[in-house]
Short mmCIF file of C-alpha atoms in Angstrom, two decimals:
data_model
loop_
_atom_site.label_atom_id
_atom_site.label_comp_id
_atom_site.label_asym_id
_atom_site.label_seq_id
_atom_site.Cartn_x
_atom_site.Cartn_y
_atom_site.Cartn_z
CA MET A 1 18.02 26.22 9.71
CA LYS A 2 19.41 28.66 12.48
CA LYS A 3 16.09 30.45 12.94
CA ILE A 4 14.75 27.18 13.94
CA LEU A 5 17.58 27.44 16.47
CA ILE A 6 18.00 23.56 16.57
CA ALA A 7 22.13 22.70 16.28
CA LEU A 8 22.69 20.80 13.01
CA ALA A 9 25.37 17.42 13.42
CA LEU A 10 28.48 18.16 11.05
CA VAL A 11 28.75 14.72 9.92
CA LEU A 12 25.72 12.33 8.84
CA SER A 13 26.10 8.75 10.02
CA VAL A 14 23.83 6.97 7.72
CA GLN A 15 25.46 5.15 5.03
CA VAL A 16 28.98 5.35 3.53
CA ALA A 17 29.25 5.60 -0.29
CA GLY A 18 30.47 2.10 -1.36
CA ALA A 19 29.50 0.58 1.66
CA GLN A 20 28.01 -3.24 1.23
CA VAL A 21 24.46 -3.45 2.91
CA LYS A 22 22.73 -6.87 3.70
CA SER A 23 19.18 -7.70 2.79
CA ALA A 24 16.62 -7.51 5.06
CA ALA A 25 16.02 -11.31 5.11
CA ASP A 26 20.02 -11.71 5.41
CA SER A 27 19.84 -8.80 8.66
CA LYS A 28 16.98 -10.99 10.24
CA LYS A 29 18.93 -14.19 10.25
CA ALA A 30 22.19 -12.35 11.18
CA VAL A 31 19.94 -11.33 14.09
CA GLU A 32 18.38 -14.61 14.76
CA ALA A 33 22.00 -16.16 14.84
CA ALA A 34 23.54 -13.93 17.09
CA GLU A 35 20.60 -13.66 19.69
CA ALA A 36 20.88 -17.59 19.63
CA ALA A 37 24.71 -17.41 20.56
CA ALA A 38 23.34 -14.73 23.17
CA GLN A 39 21.29 -17.50 25.10
CA ASN A 40 23.86 -19.82 25.03
CA PRO A 41 25.43 -19.86 28.88
CA LYS A 42 28.88 -20.14 27.94
CA LYS A 43 28.89 -17.84 24.82
CA ALA A 44 27.13 -15.30 26.88
CA LEU A 45 30.26 -14.39 28.97
CA LYS A 46 32.51 -13.50 26.21
CA PRO A 47 32.07 -10.08 24.90
CA ALA A 48 32.50 -10.89 21.37
CA THR A 49 29.03 -12.43 21.67
CA TRP A 50 27.15 -9.52 22.41
CA LEU A 51 29.42 -7.12 20.09
CA LYS A 52 28.37 -9.43 17.46
CA LEU A 53 24.79 -9.26 18.37
CA GLY A 54 24.98 -5.04 18.80
CA ASP A 55 26.21 -5.24 15.07
CA ALA A 56 23.68 -7.35 14.09
CA TYR A 57 21.28 -4.95 15.21
CA VAL A 58 22.71 -2.14 13.65
CA ASN A 59 23.04 -3.84 10.34
CA ALA A 60 19.58 -4.62 10.48
CA TYR A 61 18.83 -0.88 11.14
CA ASN A 62 20.79 0.11 8.03
CA SER A 63 19.41 -2.36 6.14
CA PRO A 64 16.59 -0.40 4.19
CA TYR A 65 18.76 2.42 3.38
CA GLY A 66 20.29 -0.46 0.87
CA ASN A 67 23.42 1.36 -0.66
CA ALA A 68 21.98 4.94 -0.72
CA TRP A 69 23.72 7.65 1.38
CA VAL A 70 22.94 11.20 2.26
CA GLY A 71 24.85 13.57 0.17
CA ALA A 72 24.66 11.31 -3.05
CA GLY A 73 23.30 12.74 -6.32
CA LYS A 74 20.37 11.43 -8.24
CA GLN A 75 22.47 10.14 -11.02
CA GLU A 76 24.94 8.36 -8.86
CA LEU A 77 21.89 6.78 -7.26
CA MET A 78 20.81 5.52 -10.23
CA LEU A 79 23.79 3.71 -10.81
CA ILE A 80 24.04 1.92 -7.56
CA MET A 81 20.68 1.28 -6.89
CA GLY A 82 20.13 -0.59 -10.44
CA SER A 83 16.82 -1.82 -11.21
CA GLU A 84 15.08 -0.42 -7.85
CA LYS A 85 12.67 2.15 -8.61
CA PRO A 86 10.47 4.75 -6.62
CA SER A 87 6.99 3.76 -6.40
CA SER A 88 6.19 7.40 -7.08
CA THR A 89 7.50 11.34 -6.80
CA GLU A 90 5.70 14.24 -5.49
CA MET A 91 6.92 17.84 -4.50
CA VAL A 92 6.97 18.59 -0.69
CA GLU A 93 7.66 20.96 1.66
CA LEU A 94 10.15 20.75 4.55
CA MET A 95 11.09 23.57 7.02
CA GLY A 96 9.66 26.17 4.20
CA GLU A 97 12.04 24.55 1.40
CA PRO A 98 11.12 22.50 -1.75
CA TYR A 99 11.76 18.88 -1.46
CA THR A 100 11.38 16.08 -4.19
CA LYS A 101 10.48 13.33 -2.51
CA GLU A 102 10.86 9.56 -4.27
CA VAL A 103 8.57 6.81 -2.20
CA TYR A 104 10.26 2.95 -2.10
CA ALA A 105 8.99 0.22 -0.73
CA GLU A 106 10.52 0.65 2.80
CA LYS A 107 12.04 4.13 2.45
CA ASN A 108 11.34 7.53 1.33
CA PHE A 109 14.28 9.56 -0.41
CA TYR A 110 13.92 13.61 0.13
CA PHE A 111 16.03 15.17 -2.92
CA ASN A 112 17.05 19.06 -2.59
CA GLY A 113 16.75 22.08 -5.43
CA ALA A 114 20.06 21.00 -6.28
CA GLY A 115 19.12 17.00 -6.83
CA VAL A 116 21.39 15.78 -3.60
CA LEU A 117 19.46 13.27 -1.42
CA ALA A 118 19.33 15.59 1.53
CA MET A 119 17.28 13.16 3.92
CA ILE A 120 16.39 9.39 3.97
CA GLU A 121 12.99 8.24 6.06
CA VAL A 122 12.99 4.83 6.83
CA THR A 123 9.10 3.37 6.39
CA LYS A 124 9.70 -0.14 7.24
CA PRO A 125 12.62 -1.02 9.58
CA VAL A 126 13.46 -4.36 9.61
CA TYR A 127 13.11 -4.67 13.46
CA GLY A 128 11.60 -2.26 16.06
CA ASN A 129 13.81 -0.31 18.51
CA ALA A 130 17.19 -2.11 16.89
CA LEU A 131 18.80 0.72 18.13
CA ALA A 132 18.04 0.54 21.72
CA LYS A 133 18.61 -3.39 21.24
CA ALA A 134 21.85 -2.62 19.82
CA LEU A 135 22.56 -0.39 22.59
CA ASP A 136 21.64 -2.68 25.27
CA ALA A 137 23.61 -5.66 23.42
CA TYR A 138 27.00 -3.12 23.79
CA LYS A 139 26.29 -2.61 27.43
CA LYS A 140 26.60 -6.38 27.87
CA ALA A 141 29.53 -6.32 26.21
CA TYR A 142 31.05 -3.72 28.48
CA GLU A 143 29.56 -5.64 31.41
CA VAL A 144 30.97 -9.12 30.51
CA ASP A 145 34.45 -7.82 29.87
CA VAL A 146 35.90 -8.13 33.41
CA LYS A 147 39.65 -7.27 31.47
CA HIS A 148 38.45 -4.38 29.66
CA SER A 149 40.14 -5.60 26.65
CA LYS A 150 37.47 -4.84 23.77
CA ASP A 151 36.71 -1.21 25.24
CA LYS A 152 37.73 0.10 21.86
CA ASP A 153 35.32 -2.00 19.76
CA VAL A 154 32.45 -1.13 22.42
CA ALA A 155 33.04 2.41 22.55
CA ALA A 156 32.56 2.10 18.65
CA GLY A 157 29.53 -0.10 18.41
CA ILE A 158 28.03 2.33 20.92
CA HIS A 159 29.39 6.11 19.24
CA SER A 160 27.24 4.29 16.03
CA VAL A 161 24.45 3.77 17.93
CA ALA A 162 24.41 7.67 19.15
CA ALA A 163 25.00 9.07 15.55
CA LYS A 164 22.26 7.09 14.29
CA TYR A 165 20.14 8.16 17.04
CA LEU A 166 21.05 11.93 16.09
CA ASP A 167 20.60 11.31 12.29
CA GLU A 168 17.04 9.97 12.63
CA GLY A 169 16.19 12.86 15.16
CA MET A 170 17.39 15.30 12.44
CA THR A 171 15.06 13.69 9.83
CA GLN A 172 12.07 13.42 12.22
CA TYR A 173 12.50 16.97 13.10
CA MET A 174 12.80 17.84 9.37
CA LEU A 175 9.55 15.83 8.98
CA GLY A 176 7.55 17.81 11.77
CA ASP A 177 7.61 15.09 14.16
CA ILE A 178 9.15 16.86 17.30
CA LYS A 179 8.02 14.32 19.42
CA ALA A 180 10.01 11.59 18.06
CA ALA A 181 13.18 13.90 17.30
CA ASN A 182 13.16 14.58 21.10
CA ALA A 183 13.12 11.19 21.87
CA CYS A 184 15.85 10.31 19.58
CA PHE A 185 18.13 13.13 20.69
CA CYS A 186 17.49 12.42 24.40
CA ALA A 187 18.20 8.80 23.40
CA ALA A 188 21.41 9.90 21.32
CA SER A 189 22.79 12.24 24.44
CA GLU A 190 22.38 9.11 26.61
CA ALA A 191 24.04 6.90 24.69
CA SER A 192 27.05 8.96 24.12
CA GLU A 193 27.72 9.39 27.81
CA THR A 194 27.29 5.40 27.97
CA ALA A 195 30.58 4.06 29.36
CA PRO A 196 33.34 3.44 28.24
CA LEU A 197 32.23 5.99 25.63
CA ASN A 198 31.51 8.57 27.90
CA VAL A 199 31.26 11.49 25.91
CA VAL A 200 28.90 14.78 26.12
CA ASP A 201 27.67 14.87 22.38
CA THR A 202 26.84 18.69 22.90
CA THR A 203 24.65 18.73 19.65
CA ALA A 204 22.50 15.64 20.69
CA THR A 205 22.15 17.21 23.97
CA TYR A 206 21.38 20.72 22.67
CA ASN A 207 18.70 19.23 20.54
CA ALA A 208 17.45 17.08 23.17
CA GLY A 209 16.90 20.34 25.55
CA PHE A 210 15.82 22.49 22.60
CA THR A 211 12.79 19.87 21.43
CA SER A 212 11.93 19.11 25.25
CA TRP A 213 11.59 22.90 25.62
CA SER A 214 9.67 23.02 22.20
CA LEU A 215 7.22 20.08 24.17
CA GLN A 216 6.59 22.48 26.88
CA ASP A 217 8.59 19.52 28.76
CA TYR A 218 10.49 22.13 30.74
CA ALA A 219 12.14 20.29 33.85
CA THR A 220 13.65 17.82 31.17
CA ALA A 221 14.84 20.71 28.96
CA VAL A 222 16.68 22.28 31.91
CA THR A 223 18.46 18.90 32.94
CA TYR A 224 19.77 18.97 29.04
CA PHE A 225 20.31 22.56 28.75
CA LYS A 226 22.76 22.59 32.21
CA LYS A 227 24.90 19.46 30.47
CA CYS A 228 25.41 22.11 27.86
CA ILE A 229 26.55 24.50 30.17
CA ASP A 230 28.52 22.48 31.95
CA ALA A 231 30.22 20.99 28.68
CA LYS A 232 30.49 24.90 27.40
CA TYR A 233 28.37 24.29 24.98
CA TYR A 234 26.21 27.69 24.52
CA GLU A 235 24.65 27.89 21.34
CA ASP A 236 25.56 31.27 21.08
CA GLY A 237 24.25 32.56 23.79
CA GLU A 238 20.84 30.66 22.97
CA VAL A 239 21.27 27.84 25.81
CA PHE A 240 21.37 30.61 28.32
CA ALA A 241 18.13 32.35 26.68
CA LYS A 242 16.23 29.09 26.42
CA LEU A 243 17.16 27.56 30.18
CA SER A 244 16.42 30.52 31.40
CA ASP A 245 12.67 30.46 30.09
CA CYS A 246 12.58 27.08 31.38
CA TYR A 247 12.91 28.17 34.84
CA SER A 248 10.46 30.95 34.64
CA LYS A 249 8.17 28.55 33.06
CA LEU A 250 8.63 26.34 36.35
CA GLY A 251 8.44 29.39 38.49
CA ASP A 252 12.02 29.36 39.47
CA LYS A 253 12.29 33.47 39.08
CA GLU A 254 15.58 33.84 40.62
CA ASN A 255 17.43 31.24 38.57
CA ALA A 256 15.60 32.36 35.73
CA LYS A 257 17.39 35.95 36.28
CA ASN A 258 20.74 34.36 37.19
CA VAL A 259 21.17 32.63 34.07
CA LEU A 260 20.22 35.74 31.66
CA GLU A 261 22.65 37.64 33.70
CA ASN A 262 25.38 35.18 33.43
CA GLY A 263 24.41 34.84 29.88
CA PHE A 264 24.59 38.25 29.50
CA LYS A 265 28.34 38.40 30.73
CA ALA A 266 29.32 35.67 28.05
CA PHE A 267 27.43 36.77 24.89
CA PRO A 268 26.48 40.33 25.54
CA GLN A 269 25.59 40.22 21.69
CA SER A 270 22.91 37.61 22.06
CA GLN A 271 19.68 39.26 21.33
CA SER A 272 18.01 35.91 22.75
CA ILE A 273 19.61 37.05 25.94
CA LEU A 274 18.40 40.90 25.81
CA ILE A 275 15.22 40.19 24.95
CA GLY A 276 15.10 37.82 27.88
CA LEU A 277 16.38 40.12 30.41
CA ILE A 278 14.05 43.03 28.84
CA ASN A 279 10.88 40.77 29.54
CA PHE A 280 12.18 39.52 33.05
CA TYR A 281 12.63 43.03 33.74
CA ILE A 282 9.20 43.82 32.32
CA GLU A 283 7.36 41.49 34.44
CA SER A 284 9.07 41.80 37.24
CA GLY A 285 9.18 45.66 37.67
CA ASP A 286 12.66 45.72 39.21
CA ASP A 287 15.76 48.02 38.44
CA THR A 288 14.16 50.18 35.54
CA ASP A 289 17.36 51.76 35.03
CA ARG A 290 19.24 48.44 34.24
CA LEU A 291 16.47 47.69 32.01
CA PHE A 292 16.85 50.61 29.68
CA SER A 293 20.62 50.01 29.93
CA LEU A 294 19.83 46.65 28.33
CA LEU A 295 17.41 48.08 25.41
CA ASP A 296 20.42 50.53 24.49
CA GLU A 297 22.72 47.55 24.39
CA ALA A 298 20.53 45.76 21.84
CA LYS A 299 19.63 48.79 19.91
CA LYS A 300 23.29 49.20 19.36
CA ASN A 301 23.62 45.39 17.86
CA GLU A 302 20.51 45.71 15.90
CA PRO A 303 20.07 49.35 14.90
CA ASN A 304 17.32 48.46 12.63
CA ASN A 305 15.05 46.22 15.06
CA ALA A 306 11.77 48.28 15.14
CA SER A 307 10.27 45.66 17.90
CA LEU A 308 12.90 46.93 20.56
CA TYR A 309 12.08 50.86 19.90
CA TYR A 310 8.42 49.33 20.56
CA VAL A 311 9.54 47.18 23.78
CA GLU A 312 11.06 50.98 25.30
CA GLY A 313 7.62 52.34 24.49
CA ASN A 314 5.45 49.97 26.34
CA ILE A 315 8.29 50.07 29.47
CA HIS A 316 7.51 53.77 29.24
CA ASN A 317 4.02 53.54 29.19
CA GLN A 318 3.87 51.31 32.18
CA LEU A 319 6.16 53.29 34.41
CA GLY A 320 3.70 56.25 33.49
CA ASP A 321 5.75 58.51 31.28
CA THR A 322 3.27 59.10 28.17
CA GLU A 323 5.86 61.38 26.40
CA ALA A 324 8.63 59.25 26.07
CA ALA A 325 6.38 56.37 25.37
CA VAL A 326 4.88 57.93 22.20
CA LYS A 327 8.53 59.47 21.51
CA ALA A 328 9.91 55.50 21.67
CA TYR A 329 6.82 54.17 19.41
CA GLU A 330 7.41 57.37 17.02
CA GLU A 331 11.38 55.89 17.05
CA ALA A 332 9.83 52.40 16.09
CA ASN A 333 7.72 53.92 13.15
CA LYS A 334 10.97 55.85 11.89
CA VAL A 335 13.54 52.95 12.03
CA ASP A 336 10.62 50.36 9.75
CA PRO A 337 7.64 52.72 8.55
CA ASN A 338 5.90 49.73 7.92
CA TYR A 339 5.83 48.08 11.65
CA GLU A 340 2.67 48.13 12.41
CA TYR A 341 3.33 47.94 16.27
CA GLY A 342 4.43 51.41 16.72
CA PHE A 343 1.43 53.14 15.36
CA ILE A 344 -1.04 50.45 17.32
CA GLY A 345 1.03 51.45 20.56
CA ILE A 346 0.26 54.92 20.28
CA GLY A 347 -3.28 54.21 19.01
CA ILE A 348 -3.55 51.88 22.54
CA LEU A 349 -1.68 54.45 24.66
CA TYR A 350 -4.14 57.63 23.51
CA TYR A 351 -7.16 55.32 23.52
CA ASN A 352 -6.68 53.71 27.60
CA GLN A 353 -5.66 57.60 28.37
CA ALA A 354 -9.22 58.57 26.96
CA LEU A 355 -10.90 55.92 29.11
CA ASP A 356 -9.02 57.07 32.77
CA LEU A 357 -10.32 60.38 31.11
CA GLN A 358 -13.69 59.68 31.02
CA THR A 359 -13.81 57.60 34.05
CA LYS A 360 -12.59 60.64 35.86
CA ALA A 361 -15.33 62.72 34.24
CA GLN A 362 -17.95 60.48 35.07
CA GLU A 363 -16.81 60.85 38.84
CA GLU A 364 -16.43 64.78 38.65
CA LEU A 365 -19.41 66.67 40.43
CA ASP A 366 -18.08 70.15 39.14
CA ASP A 367 -19.71 71.05 35.71
CA ALA A 368 -16.96 72.76 34.76
CA LYS A 369 -14.44 70.27 35.91
CA TYR A 370 -16.62 67.76 34.00
CA MET A 371 -16.38 69.74 30.71
CA ALA A 372 -13.02 70.04 30.67
CA LEU A 373 -12.68 66.38 31.41
CA VAL A 374 -14.69 65.51 28.48
CA GLU A 375 -13.10 67.96 26.33
CA GLU A 376 -9.78 66.06 27.17
CA PHE A 377 -11.37 62.74 26.84
CA GLU A 378 -12.61 63.26 23.15
CA THR A 379 -9.24 65.05 22.29
CA ALA A 380 -7.81 61.72 23.57
CA LEU A 381 -9.68 59.96 21.42
CA LYS A 382 -8.97 61.76 18.32
CA ASN A 383 -5.36 61.24 19.06
CA ALA A 384 -5.94 57.62 18.46
CA ILE A 385 -7.50 57.64 15.19
CA ASP A 386 -4.21 58.57 12.96
CA PRO A 387 -1.81 56.07 14.44
CA PHE A 388 -4.87 53.34 14.42
CA GLU A 389 -5.83 53.79 10.87
CA LYS A 390 -2.21 53.88 9.44
CA ALA A 391 -1.90 50.62 11.58
CA TYR A 392 -5.12 48.98 10.22
CA GLY A 393 -3.60 50.18 6.32
CA LEU A 394 -0.18 48.51 7.12
CA SER A 395 -1.04 45.31 8.80
CA LYS A 396 -1.30 42.24 6.57
CA ASN A 397 -2.58 40.52 9.31
CA ASN A 398 -6.40 39.96 9.07
CA GLU A 399 -6.85 39.18 13.03
CA ILE A 400 -4.81 42.06 13.99
CA ARG A 401 -6.67 44.16 11.26
CA VAL A 402 -10.05 43.41 12.80
CA ASN A 403 -8.87 44.09 16.41
CA ILE A 404 -7.94 47.63 15.30
CA ALA A 405 -11.13 47.89 13.66
CA GLU A 406 -12.43 47.30 17.12
CA TYR A 407 -10.62 50.58 18.63
CA LEU A 408 -11.82 52.38 15.58
CA LYS A 409 -15.59 51.75 15.13
CA ASN A 410 -15.58 52.71 18.88
CA ILE A 411 -13.94 56.05 18.26
CA TYR A 412 -16.04 56.72 15.54
CA TYR A 413 -18.92 55.81 17.10
CA ARG A 414 -18.36 58.65 19.68
CA PHE A 415 -18.07 61.17 16.56
CA ARG A 416 -20.65 59.72 14.59
CA ASP A 417 -22.87 62.74 14.56
CA GLU A 418 -20.05 65.68 13.83
CA ASN A 419 -20.18 64.76 10.23
CA ALA A 420 -21.03 62.28 7.66
CA ASP A 421 -17.16 61.19 6.96
CA TYR A 422 -17.18 59.83 10.90
CA GLN A 423 -20.60 58.18 10.35
CA ALA A 424 -19.30 56.41 7.38
CA LYS A 425 -16.18 55.22 9.07
CA TYR A 426 -18.14 54.11 11.82
CA GLU A 427 -19.98 51.86 9.46
CA LYS A 428 -17.02 50.47 7.80
CA TYR A 429 -15.35 49.27 10.84
CA ALA A 430 -19.09 48.33 12.28
CA GLU A 431 -18.94 46.30 9.32
CA VAL A 432 -15.16 44.76 9.56
CA VAL A 433 -15.97 43.85 13.10
CA SER A 434 -19.33 41.88 12.57
CA THR A 435 -18.26 40.17 9.68
CA GLY A 436 -14.24 39.46 11.18
CA ASN A 437 -13.11 40.09 7.54
CA PRO A 438 -10.85 43.12 6.71
CA LEU A 439 -11.95 45.75 3.81
#
């Protein structure tokens, strides 16, 4: 899950083994009775009335789980669930991992490869928004309890709601519903901060920020990431990188830079922060010495990361240092011979160099100088052939191969009359470009 960059809750709050859960019918009756009590003017003044209503909603939320719990094995569940059997079973893939999905009337079970229940998806809740209603009831209990004699019980109820929101968020995230996951994580974070609990749940808060960022709701993400930093929760520096990206997307370049710099001081080993700083300096064009220092730091952390050398080549190329750019691109190829972008970088550099020379030649009136420029132009074009051919042979991405073929088609077209091989290559890549299907 680390590559997904979402924080995992250490303990899931769904049903504990051996806990007794009311049926849907009994849960509804309990809620209805508790709601009726809360409507009574005298009973409504007692915190116990609202605590009971909150608990009733939480129990109704739990009802579809039955006696199952995350972490249970299939054999355990067969014994505990008795006659309750799945209506169907299928293999599914979640976040790139295989799971066995068992479908029941009001829920779905997801077992991992070890046969352990990894997730429960409720498909038929007893009450809609049961957790939100439970939270409102607990808030009311705190409000009417002027002596604060029930603060501990109220805090426990709110904690239960927050934990269940967090679990539900993880479930929705695993199922690929980022919007639903975001709503749950935000609700979990806000519930935890509710009095009298008053706790910053850093896992929920980070996940709320991360999913907001994933949904491109950058303003909301900023709020949650800042809360993480205030709570000294950094997710190995990832919070700084994501917060900076949010500021950048919102057009606040100064804060974007400052956050990255602060993050770099705290987490100099964080590749996310380093890459963020590198990208920032590339886009701004400022302080290039600082940029190369950051790249050197990144290489120390990941000496086998070919993309860092490719980025270095791009920087040198933008600064007009062709020799250094080619050297950096070649280093990328040495670090990883299968990294096509090093070859692509060299090919594009020479191709663009050829276009510049072509423009100069067209503007040159002196015949001798014109012919010299044409010769340089053709040399640059031919220099681009070998790296483009290597990149085309290495890449496994059809779209990239078609784009490379476009360059090669144009180059071979220029030299198609020189020999039969160039003519054949021109025809080959012209077909790739026209059909969109690499050969």
